Tab-separated table of C-alpha atoms in Angstrom:
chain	number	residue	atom	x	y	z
T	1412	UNK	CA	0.928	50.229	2.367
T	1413	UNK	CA	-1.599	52.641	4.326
T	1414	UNK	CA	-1.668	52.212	8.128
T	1415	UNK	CA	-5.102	51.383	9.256
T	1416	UNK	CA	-6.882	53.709	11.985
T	1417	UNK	CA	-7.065	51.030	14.607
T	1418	UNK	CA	-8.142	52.731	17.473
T	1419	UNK	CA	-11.323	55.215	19.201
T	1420	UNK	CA	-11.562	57.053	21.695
T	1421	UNK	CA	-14.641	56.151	24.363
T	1422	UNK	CA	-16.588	59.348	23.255
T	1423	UNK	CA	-16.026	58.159	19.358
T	1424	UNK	CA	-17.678	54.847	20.478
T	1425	UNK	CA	-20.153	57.032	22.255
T	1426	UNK	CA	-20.681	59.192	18.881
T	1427	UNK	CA	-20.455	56.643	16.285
T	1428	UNK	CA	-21.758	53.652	18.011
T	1429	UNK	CA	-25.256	53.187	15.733
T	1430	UNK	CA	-22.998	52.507	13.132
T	1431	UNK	CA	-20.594	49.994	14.895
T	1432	UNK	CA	-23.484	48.066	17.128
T	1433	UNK	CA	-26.289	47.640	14.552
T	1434	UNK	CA	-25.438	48.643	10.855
T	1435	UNK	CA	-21.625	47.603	10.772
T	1436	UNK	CA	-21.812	44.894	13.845
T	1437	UNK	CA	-19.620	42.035	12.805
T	1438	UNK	CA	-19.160	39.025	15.411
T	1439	UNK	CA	-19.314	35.215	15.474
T	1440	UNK	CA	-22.611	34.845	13.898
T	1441	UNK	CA	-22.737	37.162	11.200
T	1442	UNK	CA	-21.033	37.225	8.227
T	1443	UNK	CA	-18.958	40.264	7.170
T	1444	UNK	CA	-18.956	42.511	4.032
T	1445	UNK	CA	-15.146	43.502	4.184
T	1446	UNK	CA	-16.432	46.958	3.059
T	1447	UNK	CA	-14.211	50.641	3.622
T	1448	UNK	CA	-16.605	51.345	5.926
T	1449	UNK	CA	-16.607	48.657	8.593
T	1450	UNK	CA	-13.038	48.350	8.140
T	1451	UNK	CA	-12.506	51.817	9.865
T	1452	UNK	CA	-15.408	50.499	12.067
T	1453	UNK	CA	-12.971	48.012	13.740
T	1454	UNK	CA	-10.959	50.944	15.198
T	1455	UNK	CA	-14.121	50.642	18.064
T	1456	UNK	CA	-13.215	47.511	19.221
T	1457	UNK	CA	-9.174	48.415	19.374
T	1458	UNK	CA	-10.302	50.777	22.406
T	1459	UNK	CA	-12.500	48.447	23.825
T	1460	UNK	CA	-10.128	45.872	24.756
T	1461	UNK	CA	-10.256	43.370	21.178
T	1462	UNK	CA	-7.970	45.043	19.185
T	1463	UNK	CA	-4.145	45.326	18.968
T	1464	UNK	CA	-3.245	49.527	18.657
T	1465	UNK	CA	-4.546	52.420	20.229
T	1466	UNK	CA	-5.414	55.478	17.795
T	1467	UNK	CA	-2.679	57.216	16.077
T	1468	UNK	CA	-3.793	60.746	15.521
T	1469	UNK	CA	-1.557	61.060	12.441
T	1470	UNK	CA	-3.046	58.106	10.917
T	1471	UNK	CA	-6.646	59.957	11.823
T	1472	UNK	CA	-5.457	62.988	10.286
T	1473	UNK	CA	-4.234	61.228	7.407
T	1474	UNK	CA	-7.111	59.278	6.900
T	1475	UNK	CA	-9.084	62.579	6.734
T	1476	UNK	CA	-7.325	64.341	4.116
T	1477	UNK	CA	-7.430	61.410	1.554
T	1478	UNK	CA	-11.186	61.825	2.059
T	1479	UNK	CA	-10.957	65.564	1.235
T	1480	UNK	CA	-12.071	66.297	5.069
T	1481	UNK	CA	-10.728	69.694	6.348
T	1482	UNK	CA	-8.600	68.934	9.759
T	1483	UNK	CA	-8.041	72.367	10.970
T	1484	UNK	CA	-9.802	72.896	14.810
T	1485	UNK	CA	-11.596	69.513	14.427
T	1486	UNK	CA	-10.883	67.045	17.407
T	1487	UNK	CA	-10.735	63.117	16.960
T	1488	UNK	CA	-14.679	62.735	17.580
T	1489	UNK	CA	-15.467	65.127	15.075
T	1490	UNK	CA	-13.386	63.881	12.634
T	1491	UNK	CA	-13.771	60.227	13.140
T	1492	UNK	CA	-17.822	60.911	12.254
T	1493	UNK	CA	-16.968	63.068	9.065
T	1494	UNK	CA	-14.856	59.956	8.124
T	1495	UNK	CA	-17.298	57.745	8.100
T	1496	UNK	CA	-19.870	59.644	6.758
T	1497	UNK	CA	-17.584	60.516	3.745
T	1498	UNK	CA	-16.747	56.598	3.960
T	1499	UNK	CA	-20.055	55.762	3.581
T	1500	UNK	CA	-20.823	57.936	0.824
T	1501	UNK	CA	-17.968	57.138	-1.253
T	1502	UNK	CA	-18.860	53.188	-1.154
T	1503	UNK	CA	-22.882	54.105	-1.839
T	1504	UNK	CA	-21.078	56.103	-5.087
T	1505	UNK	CA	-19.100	53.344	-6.197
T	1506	UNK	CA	-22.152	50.650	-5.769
T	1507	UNK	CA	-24.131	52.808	-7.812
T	1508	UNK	CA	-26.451	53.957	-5.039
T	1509	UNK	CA	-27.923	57.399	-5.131
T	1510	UNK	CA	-27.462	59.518	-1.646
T	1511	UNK	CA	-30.082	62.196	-3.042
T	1512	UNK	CA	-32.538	62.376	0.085
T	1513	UNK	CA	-31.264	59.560	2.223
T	1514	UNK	CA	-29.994	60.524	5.372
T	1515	UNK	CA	-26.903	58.901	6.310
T	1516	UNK	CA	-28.291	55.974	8.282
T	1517	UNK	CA	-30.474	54.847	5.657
T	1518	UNK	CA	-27.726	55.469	3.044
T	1519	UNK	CA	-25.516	53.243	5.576
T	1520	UNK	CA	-28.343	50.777	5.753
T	1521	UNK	CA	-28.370	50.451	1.665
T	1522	UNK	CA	-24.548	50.229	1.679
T	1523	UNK	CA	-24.600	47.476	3.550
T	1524	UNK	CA	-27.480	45.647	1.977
T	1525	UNK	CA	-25.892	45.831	-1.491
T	1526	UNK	CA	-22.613	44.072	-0.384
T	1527	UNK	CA	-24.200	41.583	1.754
T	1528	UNK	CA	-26.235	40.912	-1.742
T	1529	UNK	CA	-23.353	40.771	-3.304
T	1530	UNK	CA	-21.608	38.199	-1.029
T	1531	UNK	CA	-24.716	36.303	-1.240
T	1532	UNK	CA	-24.169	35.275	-4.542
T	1533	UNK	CA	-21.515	33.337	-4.006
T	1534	UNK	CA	-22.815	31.239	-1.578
T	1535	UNK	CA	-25.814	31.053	-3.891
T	1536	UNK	CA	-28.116	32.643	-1.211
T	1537	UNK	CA	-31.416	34.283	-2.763
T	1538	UNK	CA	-31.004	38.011	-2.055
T	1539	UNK	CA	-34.260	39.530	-3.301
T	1540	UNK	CA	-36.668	40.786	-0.965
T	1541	UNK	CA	-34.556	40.064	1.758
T	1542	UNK	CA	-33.346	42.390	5.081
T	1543	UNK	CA	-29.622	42.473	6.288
T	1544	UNK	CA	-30.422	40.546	9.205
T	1545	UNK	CA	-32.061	38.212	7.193
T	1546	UNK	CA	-29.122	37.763	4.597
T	1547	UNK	CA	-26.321	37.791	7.364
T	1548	UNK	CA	-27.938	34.880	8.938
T	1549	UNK	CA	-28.334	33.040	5.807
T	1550	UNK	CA	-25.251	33.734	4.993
T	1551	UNK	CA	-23.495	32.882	7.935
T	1552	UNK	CA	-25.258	29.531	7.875
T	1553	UNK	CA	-24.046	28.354	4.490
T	1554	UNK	CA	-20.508	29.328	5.113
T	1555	UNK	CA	-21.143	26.572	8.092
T	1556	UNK	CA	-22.369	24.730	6.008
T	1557	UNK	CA	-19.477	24.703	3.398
T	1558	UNK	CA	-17.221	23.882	5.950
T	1559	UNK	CA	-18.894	21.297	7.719
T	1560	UNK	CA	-18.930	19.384	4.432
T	1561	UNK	CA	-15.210	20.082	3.898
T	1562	UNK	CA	-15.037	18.394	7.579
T	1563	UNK	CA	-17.235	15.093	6.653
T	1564	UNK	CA	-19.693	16.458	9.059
T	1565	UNK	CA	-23.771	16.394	8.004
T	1566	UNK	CA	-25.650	19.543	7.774
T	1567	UNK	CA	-29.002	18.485	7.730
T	1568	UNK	CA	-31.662	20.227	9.047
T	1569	UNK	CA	-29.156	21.795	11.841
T	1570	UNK	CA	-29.332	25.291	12.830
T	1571	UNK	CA	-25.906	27.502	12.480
T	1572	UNK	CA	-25.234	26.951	16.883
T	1573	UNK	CA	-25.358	23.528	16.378
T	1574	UNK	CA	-22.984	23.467	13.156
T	1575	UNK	CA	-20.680	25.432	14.888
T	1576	UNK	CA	-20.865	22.825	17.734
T	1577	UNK	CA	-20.770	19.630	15.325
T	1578	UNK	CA	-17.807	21.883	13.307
T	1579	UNK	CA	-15.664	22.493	16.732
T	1580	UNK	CA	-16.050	18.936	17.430
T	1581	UNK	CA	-14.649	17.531	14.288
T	1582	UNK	CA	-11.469	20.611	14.446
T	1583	UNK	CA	-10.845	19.052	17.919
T	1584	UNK	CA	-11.355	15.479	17.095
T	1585	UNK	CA	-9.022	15.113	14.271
T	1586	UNK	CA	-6.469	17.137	16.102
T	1587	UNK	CA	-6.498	14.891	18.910
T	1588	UNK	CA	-6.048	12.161	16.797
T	1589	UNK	CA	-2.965	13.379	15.324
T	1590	UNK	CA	-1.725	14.151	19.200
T	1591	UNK	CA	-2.670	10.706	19.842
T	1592	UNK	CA	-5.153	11.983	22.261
T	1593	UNK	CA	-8.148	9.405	22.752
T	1594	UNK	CA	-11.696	11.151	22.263
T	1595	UNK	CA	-13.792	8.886	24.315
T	1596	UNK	CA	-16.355	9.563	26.750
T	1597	UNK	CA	-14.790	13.332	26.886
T	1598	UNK	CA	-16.885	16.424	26.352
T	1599	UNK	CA	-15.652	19.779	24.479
T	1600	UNK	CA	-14.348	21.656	27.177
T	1601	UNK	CA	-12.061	18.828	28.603
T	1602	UNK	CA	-10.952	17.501	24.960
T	1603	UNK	CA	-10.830	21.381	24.311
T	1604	UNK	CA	-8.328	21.160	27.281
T	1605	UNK	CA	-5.976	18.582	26.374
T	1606	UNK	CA	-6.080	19.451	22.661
T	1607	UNK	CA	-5.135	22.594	23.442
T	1608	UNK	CA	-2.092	21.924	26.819
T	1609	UNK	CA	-0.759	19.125	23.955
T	1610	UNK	CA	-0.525	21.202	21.203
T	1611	UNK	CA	1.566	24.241	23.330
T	1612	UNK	CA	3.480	21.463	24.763
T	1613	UNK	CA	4.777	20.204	21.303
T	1614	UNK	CA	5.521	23.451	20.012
T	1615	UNK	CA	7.447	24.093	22.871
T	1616	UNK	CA	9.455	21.171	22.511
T	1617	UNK	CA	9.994	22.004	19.242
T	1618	UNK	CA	11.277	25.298	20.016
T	1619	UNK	CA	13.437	24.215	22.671
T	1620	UNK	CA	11.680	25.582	25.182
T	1621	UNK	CA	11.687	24.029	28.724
T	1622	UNK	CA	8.194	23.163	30.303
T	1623	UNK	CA	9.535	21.192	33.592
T	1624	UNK	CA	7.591	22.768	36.565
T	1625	UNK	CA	5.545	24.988	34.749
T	1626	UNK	CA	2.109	25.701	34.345
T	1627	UNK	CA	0.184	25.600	31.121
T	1628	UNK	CA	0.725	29.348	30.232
T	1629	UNK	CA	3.167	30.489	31.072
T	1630	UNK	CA	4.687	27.618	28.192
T	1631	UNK	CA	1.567	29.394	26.039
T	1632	UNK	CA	3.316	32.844	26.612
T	1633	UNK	CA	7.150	31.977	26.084
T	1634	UNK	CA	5.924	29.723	22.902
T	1635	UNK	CA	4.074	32.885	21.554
T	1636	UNK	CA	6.707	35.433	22.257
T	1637	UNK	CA	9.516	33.115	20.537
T	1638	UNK	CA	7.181	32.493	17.443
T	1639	UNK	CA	6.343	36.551	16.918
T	1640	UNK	CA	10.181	36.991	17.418
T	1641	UNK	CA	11.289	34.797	14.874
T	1642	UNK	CA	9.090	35.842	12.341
T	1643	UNK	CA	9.646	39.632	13.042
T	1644	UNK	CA	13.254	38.460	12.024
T	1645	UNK	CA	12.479	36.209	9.392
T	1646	UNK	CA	10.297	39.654	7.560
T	1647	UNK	CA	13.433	41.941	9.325
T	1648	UNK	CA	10.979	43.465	11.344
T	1649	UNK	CA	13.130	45.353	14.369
T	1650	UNK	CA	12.083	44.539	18.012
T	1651	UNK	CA	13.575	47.282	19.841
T	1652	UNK	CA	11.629	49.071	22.616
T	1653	UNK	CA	8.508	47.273	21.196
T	1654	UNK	CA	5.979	45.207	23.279
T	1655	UNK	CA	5.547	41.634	21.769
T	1656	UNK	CA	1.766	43.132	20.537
T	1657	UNK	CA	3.320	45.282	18.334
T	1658	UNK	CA	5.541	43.193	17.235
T	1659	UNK	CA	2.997	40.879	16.404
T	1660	UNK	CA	0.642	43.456	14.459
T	1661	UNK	CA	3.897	44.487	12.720
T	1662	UNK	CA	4.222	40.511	11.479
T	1663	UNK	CA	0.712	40.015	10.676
T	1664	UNK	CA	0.929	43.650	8.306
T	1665	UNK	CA	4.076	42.070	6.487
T	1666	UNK	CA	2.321	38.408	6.006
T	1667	UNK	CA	-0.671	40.052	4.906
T	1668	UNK	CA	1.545	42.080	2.579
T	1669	UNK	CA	3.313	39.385	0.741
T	1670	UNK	CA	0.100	37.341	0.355
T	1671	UNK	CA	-1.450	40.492	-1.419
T	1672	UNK	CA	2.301	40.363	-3.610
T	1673	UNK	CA	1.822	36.334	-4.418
T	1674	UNK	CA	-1.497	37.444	-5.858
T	1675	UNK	CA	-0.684	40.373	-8.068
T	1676	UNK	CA	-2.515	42.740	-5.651
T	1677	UNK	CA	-1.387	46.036	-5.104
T	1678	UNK	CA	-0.827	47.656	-1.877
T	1679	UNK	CA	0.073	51.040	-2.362
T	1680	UNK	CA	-2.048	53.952	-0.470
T	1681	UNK	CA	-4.402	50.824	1.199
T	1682	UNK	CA	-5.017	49.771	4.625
T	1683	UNK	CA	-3.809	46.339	5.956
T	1684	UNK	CA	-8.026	45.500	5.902
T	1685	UNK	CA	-8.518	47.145	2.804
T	1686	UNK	CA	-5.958	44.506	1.612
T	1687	UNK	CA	-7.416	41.960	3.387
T	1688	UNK	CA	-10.835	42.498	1.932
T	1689	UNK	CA	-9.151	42.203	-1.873
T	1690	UNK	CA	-7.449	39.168	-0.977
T	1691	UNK	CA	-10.657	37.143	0.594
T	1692	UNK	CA	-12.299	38.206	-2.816
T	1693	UNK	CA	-9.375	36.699	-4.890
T	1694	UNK	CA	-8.560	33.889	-2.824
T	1695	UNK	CA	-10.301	33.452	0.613
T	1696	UNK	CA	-9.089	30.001	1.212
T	1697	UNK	CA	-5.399	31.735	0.961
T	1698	UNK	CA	-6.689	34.188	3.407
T	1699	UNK	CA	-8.114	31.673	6.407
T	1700	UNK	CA	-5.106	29.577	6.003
T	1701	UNK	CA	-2.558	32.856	6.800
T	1702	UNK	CA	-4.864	33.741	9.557
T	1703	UNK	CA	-5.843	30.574	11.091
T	1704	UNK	CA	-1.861	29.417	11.129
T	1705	UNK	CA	-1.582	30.914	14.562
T	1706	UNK	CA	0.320	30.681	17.797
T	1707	UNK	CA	-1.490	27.418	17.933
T	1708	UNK	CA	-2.728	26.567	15.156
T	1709	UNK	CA	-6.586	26.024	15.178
T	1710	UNK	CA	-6.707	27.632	18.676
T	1711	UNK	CA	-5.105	30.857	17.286
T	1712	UNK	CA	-8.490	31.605	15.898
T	1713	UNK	CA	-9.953	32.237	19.541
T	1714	UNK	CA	-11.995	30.072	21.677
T	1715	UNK	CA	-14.216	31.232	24.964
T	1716	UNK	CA	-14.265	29.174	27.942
T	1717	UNK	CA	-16.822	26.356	26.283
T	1718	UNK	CA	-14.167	25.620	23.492
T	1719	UNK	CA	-16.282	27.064	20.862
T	1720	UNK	CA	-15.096	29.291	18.214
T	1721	UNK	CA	-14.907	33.039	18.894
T	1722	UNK	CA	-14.945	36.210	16.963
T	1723	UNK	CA	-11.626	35.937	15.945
T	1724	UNK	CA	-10.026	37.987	19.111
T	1725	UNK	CA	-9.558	35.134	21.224
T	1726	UNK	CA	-11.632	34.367	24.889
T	1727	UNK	CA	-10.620	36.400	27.012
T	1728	UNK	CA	-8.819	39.831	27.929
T	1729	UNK	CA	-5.714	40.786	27.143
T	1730	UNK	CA	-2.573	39.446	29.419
T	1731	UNK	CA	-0.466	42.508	30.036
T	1732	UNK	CA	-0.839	43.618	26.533
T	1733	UNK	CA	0.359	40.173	24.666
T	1734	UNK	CA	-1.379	36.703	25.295
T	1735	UNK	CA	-4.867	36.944	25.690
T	1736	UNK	CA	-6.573	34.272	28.034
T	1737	UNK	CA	-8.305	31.218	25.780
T	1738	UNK	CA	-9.532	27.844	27.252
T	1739	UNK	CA	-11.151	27.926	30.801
T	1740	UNK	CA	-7.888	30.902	31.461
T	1741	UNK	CA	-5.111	29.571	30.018
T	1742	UNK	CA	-3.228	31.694	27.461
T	1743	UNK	CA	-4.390	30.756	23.758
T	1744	UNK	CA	-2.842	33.655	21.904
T	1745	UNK	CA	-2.871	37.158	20.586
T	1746	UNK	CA	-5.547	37.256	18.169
T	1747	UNK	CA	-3.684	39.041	15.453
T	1748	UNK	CA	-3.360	35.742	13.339
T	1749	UNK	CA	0.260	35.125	13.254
């Protein structure tokens, strides 16, 4: 399995950021295309403080001579925009989309259109005559929509920020009930709360893990750091001289790995997110239930301060490089899905 480029520097952002901020943008309330492209698009937000490595200028280098770039007296910035640009081109070829006289915006633009067209179709979203904007919205609301019903909650006539509220509610409200937490009379941020301290407390218990005289995360952290550890044994993943990030990433590259195995996908010469995007096309519901069986369950998915569902890197900013901070500042958990 290829290593993914998973890191920019500031002047890449600088350089490539039309791409990453308006054509390849993916966040809460959009819905992605998985495509080559925006998967080495993510390295932006790995310097930015949402992602999990900095750049490896092997990997970089790497990357570029699979492409057929020429590395010699090119720095990172230079070669991070002939990377995409040959990215770009190479996923227009394969969607049948001629590059004669498009400049590589528009080609970008046309890229991205097709696949969101494509994804459209199976959430039986009319395409035609449609923008992207248009079509990620859409999109993005009948994935709500699907799950909502999966939930028991109603969709009518609701908007995609009120699903997501109505959604949240129901996540929290059946996992309270299972805690034996009572709902009444509570809004989401508090039931967020308690949900949330419960849930780290129980795991903690169950990991033997003392919580006498301590506050909220610092159990979040030593539950997290335990959990990574024995799965980086349980995939004999070494630990030495690594932070518990890495260690983490490492995890969540071997998971990924064996779920791409289960389904007769191969991983040879292919990013972790190229793999990714083959598995959510085979079996997505496989997929969200690797990913959202974090740390803490539905809370490893990232919440902000409200309670309500993030982009997938948790609320907050990263805690010395391993727990991010989730609920109203207490530590939720790394973001990397594991």
């Amino acid at each position: 399995m290829k290593k993914s480029v998973l890191g920019l520097t500031v002047a890449g952002v600088l350089l490539l950021g039309g791409y990453a901020t308006t054509t390849f943008a993916n966040d809460d309330t959009t819905s992605s295309t998985g495509t080559k492209v925006e998967n080495f698009m993510k390295g932006f937000k790995g310097m930015m403080g949402f992602g999990h490595k900095g750049m490896d200028s092997e990997e970089l280098l790497a990357q570029a001579k699979d492409l057929g770039i020429d590395t010699s007296g090119k720095d990172a910035e230079t070669l991070m925009q002939e990377i995409q640009e040959a990215l770009i081109k190479q996923e227009a070829k394969d969607l049948g989309i001629k590059a004669t006289d498009k400049d590589i915006d528009t080609l970008a633009q046309a890229v991205q259109l097709a696949n969101l067209q494509e994804e459209a179709k199976s959430f039986d979203v009319e395409a035609d005559g449609k923008d992207v904007q248009t079509l990620r919205q859409e999109i993005r609301l009948a994935e709500l929509q699907k799950e909502a019903k999966e939930l028991g909650v109603t969709t009518d006539d609701k908007d995609a920020e009120t699903l997501k509220q109505d959604i949240r509610q129901a996540e929290l409200n059946k996992k309270a009930e299972e805690l034996g937490i009572t709902t009444d009379g509570k809004d989401l941020t508090t039931l967020t709360q308690e949900v949330y301290a419960a849930t780290v407390n129980k795991e903690a218990k169950e990991l033997g893990i003392s919580v006498e005289g301590k506050e909220i995360k610092e159990i979040a952290q030593e539950v997290y750091k335990a959990k990574v550890k024995a799965d980086a044994k349980e995939y004999n993943i070494t630990i030495d001289g690594k932070t518990i990030q890495q260690i983490a990433e490492e995890v969540r590259e071997q998971k990924i790995a064996k779920l791409a195995k289960d389904l007769g996908i191969s991983t040879t010469d292919k990013s972790t997110q190229d793999i990714m995007s083959e598995i959510k096309e085979k079996d997505a519901a496989k997929l969200e239930e690797l990913l959202g069986n974090g740390s803490f369950g539905m809370f490893g998915k990232g919440m902000d301060g409200s309670g309500h569902r993030g982009g997938g890197h948790g609320g907050g900013m990263h805690n010395g490089g391993e727990v991010q901070q989730g609920v109203s500042g207490t530590a939720a958990s790394s973001g990397t899905g594991v």
